[in-house]
Amino acid sequence: MRALRLHLLAALLPLAACGGNPSALDPAGHGAARIASLFWLMLAVSAVIWLLVVAAALAAFWVGRKRFSPSLDEAGERRRGLVVGGAVAATMLVLVLFIGAAFLTDRELLALERQPPAVEIEVIGHQWWWELRYLDARPDRSFTTANELHVPVGGVVKLSLSSTDVIHSFWLPNIGPKRDVIPGRDNTLWLRVDEPGTWRGRCSEFCGYQHAKMLLTVIAEPADAFERWRVAQAAPATPPSDPLPKQGEQVFASSPCPMCHVVRGSPAGGYSANAPDLTHLMSRTTIAAGAVPNEPGWLAGWIVDPQGLKPGAHMPPMVPAPGDLQALLAYLRGLR
Ligand code: CUA
């Protein structure tokens, strides 16, 4: 008995790691809610079947022990035929029920496609972060950000998914289904978040060394708060006015940073999208795709030793001259 209890305890241990992680069974979006309903239906039907099978097996055991006979008479043959036929019919029925329920769930997931999207976002997977391009017919309302997906509550979000390197997979468990992000292939995913809040998502296809630290945050806000965020993100960076951040802008411009990072509206701003757009870096809660919080100490550590925080990350370490790191931090902390 003690050994059994220990085994049960050991079996529960892996579940302890689930605390605080996103769960598809705690839905906050259209797709996740439909998928969770399908899961509970399948679980309930399977549980009933399991109980019936166990009960039948126990009954057969008791009855068989009382009056066992190696050969069946005619009535017995007929009973056996009925039992086997009934079991086959029940299996078919359950199979049809599950296929029907899965088909209806699929149809409800696809229903979002037929509604006009409130936001269209290009999601580009990189080793190991997410580039997010908010598209708009007006170019002054289009912008790029990274790793934090803001969406309006109740609005249909159309995501166009692609990858620059290897296969990734986009998944916000609380919000909707998973979709692979494949180089050379454009996949589309429609989502709708039904309540305001913040949820974690992650890359769910092994994509190399830092696959585990390719996180994504979704923040659902009421329409007016989302619009304020959107206008703020589309604006160029505010130029620094104090001497220290001004010096920091010079440090940024003369370092390798602009070869990969863009700061829109700054003379120091780069031109490629090899790395996250930094125009409004401080509006994000984490850095390095959710690896560490966006706080000055972590930011300094990330600049000086990215490999220490996220081994294998494609950001090279930077060794600033004395005083330059503080100036650079002051500049980056001003990118709100
Ligand atoms: Cu990207 Cu795993």
CSV table of N, CA and C in Angstrom, one decimal, residues 77 104 120 129 132 153 169 177 179 181 224 226 243 262 294 309 317 322 334:
chain,number,residue,atom,x,y,z
A,77,GLU,N,-26.2,-19.3,-27.3
A,77,GLU,CA,-25.6,-18.8,-28.6
A,77,GLU,C,-26.3,-17.5,-29.0
A,104,LEU,N,-18.7,19.3,-36.3
A,104,LEU,CA,-19.4,20.5,-35.9
A,104,LEU,C,-18.5,21.5,-35.3
A,120,GLU,N,-5.7,42.7,-38.7
A,120,GLU,CA,-5.0,41.7,-39.5
A,120,GLU,C,-3.5,41.8,-39.1
A,129,TRP,N,12.0,34.1,-31.6
A,129,TRP,CA,11.1,35.2,-31.2
A,129,TRP,C,10.0,35.4,-32.3
A,132,LEU,N,5.7,40.7,-35.2
A,132,LEU,CA,4.2,40.9,-35.4
A,132,LEU,C,4.1,42.2,-36.2
A,153,VAL,N,-10.9,42.9,-27.5
A,153,VAL,CA,-11.8,41.9,-27.0
A,153,VAL,C,-13.0,41.8,-28.0
A,169,SER,N,5.5,26.7,-34.4
A,169,SER,CA,4.1,26.5,-34.4
A,169,SER,C,3.5,27.5,-33.4
A,177,PRO,N,-7.0,27.3,-31.7
A,177,PRO,CA,-6.2,26.1,-32.1
A,177,PRO,C,-4.8,26.5,-32.4
A,179,ARG,N,-1.4,26.4,-34.9
A,179,ARG,CA,-1.2,26.4,-36.4
A,179,ARG,C,0.3,26.4,-36.6
A,181,VAL,N,3.9,27.1,-38.4
A,181,VAL,CA,4.4,28.3,-39.0
A,181,VAL,C,5.6,27.7,-39.9
A,224,ASP,N,-11.5,50.6,-27.1
A,224,ASP,CA,-10.8,51.9,-27.0
A,224,ASP,C,-9.4,51.9,-26.4
A,226,PHE,N,-7.4,49.3,-26.9
A,226,PHE,CA,-6.6,48.7,-28.0
A,226,PHE,C,-6.3,49.8,-29.0
A,243,PRO,N,20.8,64.7,-21.7
A,243,PRO,CA,22.2,64.4,-22.2
A,243,PRO,C,22.5,62.9,-22.2
A,262,VAL,N,15.4,47.9,-35.4
A,262,VAL,CA,14.8,49.1,-36.0
A,262,VAL,C,14.3,50.0,-34.8
A,294,ASN,N,11.2,42.6,-18.5
A,294,ASN,CA,11.8,43.9,-19.1
A,294,ASN,C,12.1,44.9,-18.0
A,309,LEU,N,21.8,34.4,-20.8
A,309,LEU,CA,20.4,34.3,-20.5
A,309,LEU,C,19.7,33.4,-21.4
A,317,PRO,N,27.0,39.3,-28.2
A,317,PRO,CA,27.2,40.1,-27.0
A,317,PRO,C,27.9,41.4,-27.3
A,322,PRO,N,33.4,52.0,-20.9
A,322,PRO,CA,32.9,52.4,-19.6
A,322,PRO,C,31.9,53.6,-19.7
A,334,GLY,N,14.0,55.0,-22.6
A,334,GLY,CA,13.2,56.1,-23.0
A,334,GLY,C,12.3,55.7,-24.2
